[in-house]
XYZ file of C-alpha atoms in Angstrom:
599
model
C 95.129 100.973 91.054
C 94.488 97.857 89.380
C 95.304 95.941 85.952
C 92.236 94.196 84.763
C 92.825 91.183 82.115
C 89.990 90.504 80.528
C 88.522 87.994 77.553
C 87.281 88.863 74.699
C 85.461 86.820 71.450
C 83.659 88.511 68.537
C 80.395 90.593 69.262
C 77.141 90.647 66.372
C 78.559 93.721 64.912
C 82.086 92.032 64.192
C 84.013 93.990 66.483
C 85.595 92.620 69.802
C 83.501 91.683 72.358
C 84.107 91.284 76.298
C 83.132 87.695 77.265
C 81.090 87.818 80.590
C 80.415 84.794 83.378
C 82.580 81.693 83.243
C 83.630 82.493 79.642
C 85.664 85.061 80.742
C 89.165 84.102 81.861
C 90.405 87.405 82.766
C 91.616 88.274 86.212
C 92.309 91.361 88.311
C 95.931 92.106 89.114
C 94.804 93.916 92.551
C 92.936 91.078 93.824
C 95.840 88.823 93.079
C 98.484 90.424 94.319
C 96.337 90.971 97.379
C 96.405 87.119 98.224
C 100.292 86.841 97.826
C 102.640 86.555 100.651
C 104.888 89.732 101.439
C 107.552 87.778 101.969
C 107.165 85.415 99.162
C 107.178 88.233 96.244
C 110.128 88.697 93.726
C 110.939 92.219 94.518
C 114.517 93.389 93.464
C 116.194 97.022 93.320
C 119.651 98.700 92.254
C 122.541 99.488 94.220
C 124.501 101.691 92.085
C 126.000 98.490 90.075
C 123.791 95.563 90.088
C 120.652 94.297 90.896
C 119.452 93.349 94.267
C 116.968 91.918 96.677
C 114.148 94.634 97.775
C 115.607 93.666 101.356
C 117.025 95.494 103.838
C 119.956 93.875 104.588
C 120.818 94.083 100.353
C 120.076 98.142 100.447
C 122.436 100.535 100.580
C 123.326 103.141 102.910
C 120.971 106.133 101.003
C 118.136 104.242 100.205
C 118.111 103.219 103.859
C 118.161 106.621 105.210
C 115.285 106.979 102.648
C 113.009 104.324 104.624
C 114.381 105.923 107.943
C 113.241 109.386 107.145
C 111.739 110.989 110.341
C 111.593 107.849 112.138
C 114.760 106.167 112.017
C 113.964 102.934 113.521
C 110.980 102.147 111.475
C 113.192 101.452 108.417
C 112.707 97.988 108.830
C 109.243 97.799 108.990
C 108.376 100.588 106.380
C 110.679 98.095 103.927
C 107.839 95.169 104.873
C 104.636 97.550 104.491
C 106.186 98.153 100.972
C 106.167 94.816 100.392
C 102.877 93.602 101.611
C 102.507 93.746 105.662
C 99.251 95.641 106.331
C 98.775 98.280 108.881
C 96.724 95.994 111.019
C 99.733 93.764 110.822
C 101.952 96.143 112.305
C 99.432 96.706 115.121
C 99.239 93.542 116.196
C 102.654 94.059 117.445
C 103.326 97.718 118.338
C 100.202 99.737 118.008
C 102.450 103.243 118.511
C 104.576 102.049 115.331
C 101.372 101.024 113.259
C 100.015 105.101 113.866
C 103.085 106.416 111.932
C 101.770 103.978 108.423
C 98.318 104.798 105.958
C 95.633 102.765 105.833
C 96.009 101.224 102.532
C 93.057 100.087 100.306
C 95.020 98.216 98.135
C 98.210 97.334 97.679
C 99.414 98.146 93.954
C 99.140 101.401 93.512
C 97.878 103.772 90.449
C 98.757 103.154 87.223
C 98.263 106.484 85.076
C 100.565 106.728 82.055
C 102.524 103.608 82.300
C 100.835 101.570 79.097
C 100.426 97.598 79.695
C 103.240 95.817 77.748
C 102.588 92.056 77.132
C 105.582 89.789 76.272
C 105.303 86.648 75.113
C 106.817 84.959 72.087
C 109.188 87.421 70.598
C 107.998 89.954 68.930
C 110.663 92.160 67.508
C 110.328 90.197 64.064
C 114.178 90.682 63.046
C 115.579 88.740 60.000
C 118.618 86.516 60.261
C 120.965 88.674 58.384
C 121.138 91.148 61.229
C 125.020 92.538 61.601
C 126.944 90.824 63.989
C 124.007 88.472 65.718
C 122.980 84.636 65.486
C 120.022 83.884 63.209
C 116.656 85.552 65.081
C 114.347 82.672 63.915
C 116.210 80.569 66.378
C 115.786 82.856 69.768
C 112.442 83.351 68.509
C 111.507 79.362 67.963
C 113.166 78.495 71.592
C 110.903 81.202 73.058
C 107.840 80.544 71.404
C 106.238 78.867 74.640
C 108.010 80.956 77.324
C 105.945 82.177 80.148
C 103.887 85.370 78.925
C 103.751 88.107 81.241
C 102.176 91.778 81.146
C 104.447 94.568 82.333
C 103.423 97.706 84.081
C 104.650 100.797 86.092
C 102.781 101.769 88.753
C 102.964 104.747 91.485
C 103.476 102.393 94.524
C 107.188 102.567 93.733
C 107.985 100.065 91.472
C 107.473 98.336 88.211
C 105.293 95.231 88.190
C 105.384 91.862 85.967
C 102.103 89.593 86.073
C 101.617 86.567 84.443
C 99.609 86.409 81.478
C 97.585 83.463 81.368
C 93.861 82.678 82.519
C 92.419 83.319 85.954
C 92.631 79.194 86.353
C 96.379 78.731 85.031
C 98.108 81.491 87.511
C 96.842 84.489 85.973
C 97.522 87.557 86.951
C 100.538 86.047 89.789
C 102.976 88.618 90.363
C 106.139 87.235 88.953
C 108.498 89.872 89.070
C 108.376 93.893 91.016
C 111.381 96.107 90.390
C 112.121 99.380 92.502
C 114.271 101.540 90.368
C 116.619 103.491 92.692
C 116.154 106.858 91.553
C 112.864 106.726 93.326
C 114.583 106.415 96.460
C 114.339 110.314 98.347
C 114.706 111.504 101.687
C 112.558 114.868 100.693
C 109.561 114.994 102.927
C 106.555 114.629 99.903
C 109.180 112.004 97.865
C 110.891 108.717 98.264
C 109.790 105.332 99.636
C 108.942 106.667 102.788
C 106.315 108.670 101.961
C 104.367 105.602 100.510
C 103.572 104.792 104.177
C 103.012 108.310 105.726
C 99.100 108.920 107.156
C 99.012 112.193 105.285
C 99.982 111.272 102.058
C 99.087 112.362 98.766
C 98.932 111.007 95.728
C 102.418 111.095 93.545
C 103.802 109.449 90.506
C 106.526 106.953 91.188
C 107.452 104.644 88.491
C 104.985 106.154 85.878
C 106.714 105.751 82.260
C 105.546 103.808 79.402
C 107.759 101.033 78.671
C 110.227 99.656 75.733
C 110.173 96.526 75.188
C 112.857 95.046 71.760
C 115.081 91.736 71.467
C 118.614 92.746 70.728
C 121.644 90.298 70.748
C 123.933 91.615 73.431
C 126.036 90.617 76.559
C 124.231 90.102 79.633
C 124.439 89.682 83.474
C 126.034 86.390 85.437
C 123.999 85.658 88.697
C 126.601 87.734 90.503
C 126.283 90.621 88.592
C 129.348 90.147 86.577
C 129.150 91.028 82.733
C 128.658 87.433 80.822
C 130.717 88.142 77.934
C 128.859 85.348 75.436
C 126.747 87.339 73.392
C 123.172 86.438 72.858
C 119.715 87.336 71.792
C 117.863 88.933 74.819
C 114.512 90.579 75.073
C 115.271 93.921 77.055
C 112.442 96.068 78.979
C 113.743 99.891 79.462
C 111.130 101.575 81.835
C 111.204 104.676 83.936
C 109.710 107.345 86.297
C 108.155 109.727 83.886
C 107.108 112.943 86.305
C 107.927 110.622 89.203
C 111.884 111.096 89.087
C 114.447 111.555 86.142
C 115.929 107.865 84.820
C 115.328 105.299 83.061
C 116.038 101.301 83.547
C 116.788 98.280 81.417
C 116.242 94.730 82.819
C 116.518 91.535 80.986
C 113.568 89.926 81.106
C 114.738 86.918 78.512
C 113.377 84.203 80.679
C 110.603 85.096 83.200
C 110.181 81.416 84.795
C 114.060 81.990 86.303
C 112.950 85.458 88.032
C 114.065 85.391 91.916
C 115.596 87.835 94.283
C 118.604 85.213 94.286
C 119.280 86.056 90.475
C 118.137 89.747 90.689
C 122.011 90.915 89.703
C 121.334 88.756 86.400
C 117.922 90.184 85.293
C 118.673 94.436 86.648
C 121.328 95.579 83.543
C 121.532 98.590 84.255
C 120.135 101.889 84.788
C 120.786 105.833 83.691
C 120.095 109.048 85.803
C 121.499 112.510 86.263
C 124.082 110.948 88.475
C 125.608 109.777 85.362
C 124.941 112.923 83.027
C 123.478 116.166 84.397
C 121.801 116.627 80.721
C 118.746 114.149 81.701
C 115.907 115.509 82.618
C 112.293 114.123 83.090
C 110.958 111.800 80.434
C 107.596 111.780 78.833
C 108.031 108.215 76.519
C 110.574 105.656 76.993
C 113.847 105.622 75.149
C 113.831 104.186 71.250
C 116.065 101.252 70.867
C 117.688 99.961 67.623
C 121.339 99.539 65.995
C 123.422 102.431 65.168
C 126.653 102.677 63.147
C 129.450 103.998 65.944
C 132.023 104.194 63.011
C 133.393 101.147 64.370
C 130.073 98.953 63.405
C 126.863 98.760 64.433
C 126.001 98.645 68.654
C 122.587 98.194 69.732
C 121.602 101.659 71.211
C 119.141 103.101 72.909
C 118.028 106.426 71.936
C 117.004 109.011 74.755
C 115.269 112.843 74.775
C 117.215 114.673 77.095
C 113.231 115.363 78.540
C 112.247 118.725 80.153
C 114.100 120.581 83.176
C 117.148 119.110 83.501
C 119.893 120.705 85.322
C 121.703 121.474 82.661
C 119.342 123.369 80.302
C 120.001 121.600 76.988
C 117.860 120.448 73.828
C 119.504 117.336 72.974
C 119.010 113.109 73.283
C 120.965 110.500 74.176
C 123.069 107.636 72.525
C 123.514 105.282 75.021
C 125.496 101.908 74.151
C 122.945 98.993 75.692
C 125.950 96.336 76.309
C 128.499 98.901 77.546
C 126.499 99.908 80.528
C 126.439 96.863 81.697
C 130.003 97.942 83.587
C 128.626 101.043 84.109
C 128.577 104.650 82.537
C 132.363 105.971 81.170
C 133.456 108.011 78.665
C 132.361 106.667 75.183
C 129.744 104.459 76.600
C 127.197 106.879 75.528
C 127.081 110.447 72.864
C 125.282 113.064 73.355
C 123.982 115.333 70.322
C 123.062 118.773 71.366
C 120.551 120.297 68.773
C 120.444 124.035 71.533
C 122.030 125.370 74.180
C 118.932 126.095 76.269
C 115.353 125.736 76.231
C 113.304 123.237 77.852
C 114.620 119.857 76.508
C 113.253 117.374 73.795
C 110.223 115.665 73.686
C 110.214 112.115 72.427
C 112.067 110.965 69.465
C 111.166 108.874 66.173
C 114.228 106.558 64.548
C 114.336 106.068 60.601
C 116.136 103.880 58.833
C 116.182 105.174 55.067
C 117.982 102.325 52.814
C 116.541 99.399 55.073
C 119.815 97.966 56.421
C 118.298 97.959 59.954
C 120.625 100.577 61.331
C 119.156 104.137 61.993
C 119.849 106.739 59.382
C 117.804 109.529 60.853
C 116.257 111.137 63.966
C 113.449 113.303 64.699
C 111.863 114.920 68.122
C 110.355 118.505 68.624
C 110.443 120.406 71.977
C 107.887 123.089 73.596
C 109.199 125.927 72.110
C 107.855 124.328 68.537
C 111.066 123.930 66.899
C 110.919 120.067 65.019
C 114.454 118.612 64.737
C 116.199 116.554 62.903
C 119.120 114.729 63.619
C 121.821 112.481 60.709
C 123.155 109.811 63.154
C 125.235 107.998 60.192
C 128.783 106.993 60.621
C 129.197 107.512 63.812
C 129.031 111.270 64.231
C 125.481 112.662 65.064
C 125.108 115.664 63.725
C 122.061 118.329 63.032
C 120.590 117.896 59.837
C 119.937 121.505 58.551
C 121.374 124.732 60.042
C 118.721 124.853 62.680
C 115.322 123.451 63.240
C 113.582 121.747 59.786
C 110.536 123.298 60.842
C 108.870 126.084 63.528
C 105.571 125.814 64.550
C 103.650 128.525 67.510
C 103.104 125.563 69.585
C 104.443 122.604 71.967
C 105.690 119.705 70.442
C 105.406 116.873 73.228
C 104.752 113.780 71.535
C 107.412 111.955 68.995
C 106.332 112.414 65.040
C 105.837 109.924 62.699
C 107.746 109.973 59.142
C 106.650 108.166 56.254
C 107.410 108.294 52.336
C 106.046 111.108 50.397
C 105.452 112.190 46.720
C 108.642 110.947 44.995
C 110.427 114.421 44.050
C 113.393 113.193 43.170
C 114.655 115.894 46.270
C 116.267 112.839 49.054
C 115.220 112.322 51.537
C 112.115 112.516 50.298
C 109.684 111.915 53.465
C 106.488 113.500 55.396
C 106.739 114.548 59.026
C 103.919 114.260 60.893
C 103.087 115.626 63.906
C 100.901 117.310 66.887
C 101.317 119.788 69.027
C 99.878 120.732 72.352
C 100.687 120.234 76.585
C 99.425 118.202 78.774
C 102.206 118.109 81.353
C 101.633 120.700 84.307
C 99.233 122.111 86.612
C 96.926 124.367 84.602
C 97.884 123.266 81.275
C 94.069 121.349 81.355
C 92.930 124.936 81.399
C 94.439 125.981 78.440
C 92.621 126.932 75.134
C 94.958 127.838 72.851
C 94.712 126.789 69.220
C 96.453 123.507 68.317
C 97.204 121.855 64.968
C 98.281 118.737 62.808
C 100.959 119.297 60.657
C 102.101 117.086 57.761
C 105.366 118.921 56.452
C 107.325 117.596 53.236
C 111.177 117.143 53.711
C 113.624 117.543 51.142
C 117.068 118.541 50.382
C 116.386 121.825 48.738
C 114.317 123.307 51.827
C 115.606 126.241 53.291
C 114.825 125.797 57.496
C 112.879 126.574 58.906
C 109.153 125.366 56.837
C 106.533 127.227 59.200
C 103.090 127.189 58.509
C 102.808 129.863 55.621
C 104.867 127.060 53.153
C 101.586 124.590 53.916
C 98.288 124.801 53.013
C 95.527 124.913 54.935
C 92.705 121.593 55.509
C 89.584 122.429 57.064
C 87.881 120.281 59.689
C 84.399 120.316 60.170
C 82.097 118.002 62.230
C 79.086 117.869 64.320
C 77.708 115.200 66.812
C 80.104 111.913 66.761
C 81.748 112.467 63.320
C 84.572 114.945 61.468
C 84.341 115.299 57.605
C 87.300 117.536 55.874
C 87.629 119.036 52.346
C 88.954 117.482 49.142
C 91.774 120.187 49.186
C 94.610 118.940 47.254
C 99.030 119.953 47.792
C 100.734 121.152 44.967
C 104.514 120.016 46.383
C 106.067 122.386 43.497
C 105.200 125.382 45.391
C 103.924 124.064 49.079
C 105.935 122.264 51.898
C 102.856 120.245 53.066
C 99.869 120.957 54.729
C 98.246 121.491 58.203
C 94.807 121.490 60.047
C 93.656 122.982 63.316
C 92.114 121.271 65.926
C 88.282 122.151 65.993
C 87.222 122.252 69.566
C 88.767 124.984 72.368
C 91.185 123.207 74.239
C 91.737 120.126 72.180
C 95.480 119.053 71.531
C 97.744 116.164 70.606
C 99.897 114.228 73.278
C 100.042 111.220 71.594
C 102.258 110.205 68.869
C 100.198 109.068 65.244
C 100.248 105.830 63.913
C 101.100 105.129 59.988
C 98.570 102.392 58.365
C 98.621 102.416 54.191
C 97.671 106.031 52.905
C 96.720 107.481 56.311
C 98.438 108.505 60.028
C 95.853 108.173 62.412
C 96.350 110.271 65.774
C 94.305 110.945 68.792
C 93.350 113.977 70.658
C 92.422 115.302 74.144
C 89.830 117.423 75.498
C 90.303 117.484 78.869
C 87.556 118.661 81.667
C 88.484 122.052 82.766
C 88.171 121.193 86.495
C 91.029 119.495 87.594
C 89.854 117.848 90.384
C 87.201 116.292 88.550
C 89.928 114.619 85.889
C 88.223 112.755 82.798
C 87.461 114.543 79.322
C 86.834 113.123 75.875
C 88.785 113.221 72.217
C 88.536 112.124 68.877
C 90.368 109.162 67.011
C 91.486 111.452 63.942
C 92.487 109.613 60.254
C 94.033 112.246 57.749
C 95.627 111.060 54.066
C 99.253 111.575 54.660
C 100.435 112.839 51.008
C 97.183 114.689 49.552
C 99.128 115.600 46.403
C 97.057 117.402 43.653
C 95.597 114.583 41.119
C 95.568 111.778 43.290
C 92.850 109.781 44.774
C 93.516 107.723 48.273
C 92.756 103.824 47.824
C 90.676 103.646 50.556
C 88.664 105.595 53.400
C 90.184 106.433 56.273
C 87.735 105.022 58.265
C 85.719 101.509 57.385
C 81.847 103.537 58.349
C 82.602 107.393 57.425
C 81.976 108.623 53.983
C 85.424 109.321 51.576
C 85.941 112.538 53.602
C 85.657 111.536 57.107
C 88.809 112.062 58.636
C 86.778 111.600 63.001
C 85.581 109.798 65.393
C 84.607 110.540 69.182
C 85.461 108.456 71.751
C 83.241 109.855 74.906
C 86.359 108.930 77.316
C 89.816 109.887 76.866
C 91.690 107.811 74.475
C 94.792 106.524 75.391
C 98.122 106.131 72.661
C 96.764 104.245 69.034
C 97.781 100.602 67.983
C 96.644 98.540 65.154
C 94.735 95.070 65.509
C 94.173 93.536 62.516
C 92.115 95.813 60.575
C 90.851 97.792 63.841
C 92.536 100.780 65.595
C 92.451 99.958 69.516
C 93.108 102.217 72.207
C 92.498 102.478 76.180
C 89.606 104.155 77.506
C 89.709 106.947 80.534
C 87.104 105.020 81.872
C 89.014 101.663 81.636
C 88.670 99.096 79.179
C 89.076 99.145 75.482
C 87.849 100.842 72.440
C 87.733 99.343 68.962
C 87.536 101.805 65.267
C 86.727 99.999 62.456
C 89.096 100.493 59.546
C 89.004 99.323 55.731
C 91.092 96.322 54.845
C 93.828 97.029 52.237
C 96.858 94.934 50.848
C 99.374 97.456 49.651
C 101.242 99.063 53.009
C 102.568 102.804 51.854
C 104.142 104.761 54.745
C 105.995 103.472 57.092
C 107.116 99.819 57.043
C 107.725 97.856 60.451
C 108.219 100.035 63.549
C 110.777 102.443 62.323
C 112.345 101.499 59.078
C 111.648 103.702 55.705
C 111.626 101.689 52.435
C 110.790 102.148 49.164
């Protein structure tokens, strides 16, 4: 695995361009972090109620069995591979001992679906009128020169934090590693353990995109204690994805005071089954923003209940960031159940519909097809409609967007937009079952559930590197919406769309039919969001297509959308990044800020 940093300045055709030789300051995380000390590194973990040193003295009596697993006096040393000793090193003194640990190549480990999040400045752009909080502009001007670091989980058992700066000032320096403890297994193929065993295989670990928000809460002392003086904080919930079922939150405020010393002040806190049997495993991290309790606004961070838990709901999560700091009791956290059953819900989208910054709204799908929606006001969550808003014949695992639609008069007034399609199992590559986009109108007079004979149908056409569609137009007196199907056998949507101006933008997957082999393709997809009858967009979707071109392929798998200025960026399967050209525009329609609805 590695994390490659990399510098980039502005190519002949005006889009980003990598610098190479000495004008690149980039740096390799892998290389770095295979100079540092073992015993040197900031590595911390959780005991059940605070954070602790990744040592073995600090560990507790579970996570120790872990590391003992089949060879019970090798916990020890299997705790110091983890950290950095090399096979070789164990040799040198006990060459029987140094049989039972892998030859490692490197020592982070694969990073798969756990997204790079840099944090610098803050970034969370609040105004100062937030409920119950200091003024923002004055965490944010203290913290405009803090140390910026990139954050990433990787599937060596732990969550990493490197600095950000050039390859002469420190770059890539491993400031911070964080072993969540529901990684920690004594299951032959799981745990810690297995990290070192000759015959391993690879597994996710600590594989989960991350969160990263400023919120103004309580925090941690040095000695784990709750430090009741409220303040601005900027809070990083990761997790384990297929790895392991929980999630984390750490406080990572002020990265130049990271140390094992202090790890009970940076580790808040963390949530697993342990604590509620209704979790199950997560596919994006948890949404965070304030909710009204009916006693005032909390900060909150909103959680799928995921696929296979032990319970077998369809539900998500309300968990109270600052009251977990003490752990998990009764009130802490709600729990809105939208079925009894079924396979869980995929990732959620928050809304705020009368821009008050407190979420009004909540919307997730699940893989039976069945799109949700949740009224989270005053303090009692409750299903918005009698049942599912809408039912489609496919998976739903990636969180919708919603953005403002034509203005019927019928609150609330908004479009869903979403994907369907699987990428989660063994065999699911192999799958060719027809998959759509759906763009479906809500309002107050619908009567659940809108399927797909209320839309009407958009036709996709495209050869070579480019999609076109047709100028068909939505009467909203007498259709919900409209839809299109994915062109290509085996194509699908696992990825959640982005809202710019007039347009969602969304990527797909085409993954190679031979497992083994990995890799595939997709296209970076633009479609107008409203297409009402009689209008005309602004602009194109896409800065070098004609009006109707609504595609682009990328020849490597694209990873989840983000905007840059006036370009759509995205990973690449082959490492790296990819740049789409857009049109600029002034006027922002859709969706304003990261999840707030205004008019």
């Amino acid at each position: 695995g590695d994390l490659v940093a990399s510098t980039y300045g502005m190519g002949d055709d005006g889009l980003p361009e990598e610098e190479v030789g000495d004008q690149n300051k980039g740096w390799s995380a892998r290389d770095v972090l295979a100079t540092a000390v073992p015993d040197e590194r900031t590595i911390i973990t959780w005991d059940g109620a605070k954070g602790q040193p990744f040592r073995w003295n600090s560990l507790t009596a579970t996570q120790k069995a872990d590391l003992n697993t089949d060879a019970p006096l090798l916990g020890e040393e299997r705790l110091n591979y983890l950290r950095g000793k090399t096979k070789s090193e164990i040799a040198e003194s006990n060459e029987e001992d140094a049989k039972l640990f892998r030859e490692r190549t490197y020592l982070l480990g694969s990073i798969v679906n756990s997204t790079p999040r840099f944090i610098g400045a803050p970034s969370s752009g609040w105004p100062n009128d937030i409920p119950n909080a200091s003024k923002y502009s004055e965490f944010y001007n203290s913290n405009l020169d803090r140390t910026p670091v990139v954050y990433v989980g990787a599937n060596d058992g732990m969550l990493h934090g490197f600095q950000a700066t050039d390859n002469d000032d420190n770059g890539g320096k491993e400031v911070i590693a964080y072993v969540p403890s529901f990684v920690y297994s004594t299951a032959s193929d799981r745990g810690l353990h297995y990290l070192t065993d000759p015959e391993y295989g690879h597994r996710f670990y600590v594989d989960l995109n991350l969160e990263v928000v400023d919120v103004f809460t309580k925090g941690r002392r040095k000695n784990g204690s709750v430090n009741n003086s409220e303040a601005w904080r900027t809070l990083l919930i990761g997790g384990a994805r297929a790895g392991a079922k929980g999630i984390f939150a750490l406080d990572v405020t002020s990265p130049d005071s990271f140390s094992e010393d202090s790890a009970a002040a940076h580790a808040l806190w963390e949530f697993t089954p342990d604590d509620d049997n209704r979790l199950g495993y997560l596919v994006e991290p948890p949404e965070v923003a304030l909710m009204d309790w009916g006693s005032g606004p909390r900060w909150t961070a909103f959680v799928s209940n995921g696929y296979n838990s032990d319970n077998g709901s369809t539900g998500f999560f309300m968990l109270d960031i600052e009251k977990g700091l003490d752990g998990w009791d009764v009130g802490d956290y709600l729990y809105h159940e939208f079925q009894s059953g079924g396979d869980g819900l995929s990732p959620l989208t928050l809304i705020d519909t009368d821009a008050d910054y407190i979420v009004d709204r909540v919307y997730g799908g699940d893989r039976d097809g069945n799109l949700w929606v949740a009224d989270v006001t005053g303090g009692s969550p409750k299903t918005a409609y009698t049942g599912p808003y809408f039912k489609a014949d496919q998976p739903i695992t990636s969180a919708p967007a919603v953005s403002l639609s034509a203005d019927t008069g019928k609150d609330p007034d908004l479009m869903i937009l979403f994907g369907t399609g699987q990428y989660l199992e063994e065999g699911d590559n192999g799958t060719t079952d027809s998959q759509y986009f759906y763009a479906v109108h809500e309002t107050s007079d619908a009567a659940p559930a809108v399927t797909v004979n209320d839309l009407v149908a958009i036709n996709v056409t495209g050869t070579g590197s480019q999609r076109e569609t047709e100028n068909t137009r939505v009467d909203y007196e007498k259709n919900r919406g409209w839809y299109t199907e994915l062109p290509t056998s085996g194509e699908r949507i696992v990825n959640y769309p982005i809202i710019r101006g007039e347009y969602v933008y969304v990527n797909t997957l085409i993954p190679s039919s031979n497992p083994c082999m990995g890799g595939g393709y997709g296209w970076i997809m633009g479609f107008e969001i409203v297409r009402a009858k009689d209008t005309v967009p602004v602009y194109k979707a896409f800065k070098k297509l004609g009006q109707n071109g609504v595609g682009v392929k990328v020849s490597s798998t694209p990873s989840q959308l983000s905007t840059w200025g006036n370009l759509l960026t995205y990973g690449t399967g082959v490492g790296g990044a990819g740049f789409t050209e857009l049109e600029p525009f002034d006027d922002v329609l859709g969706r304003r800020g990261w999840r707030e609805i205004t008019e």
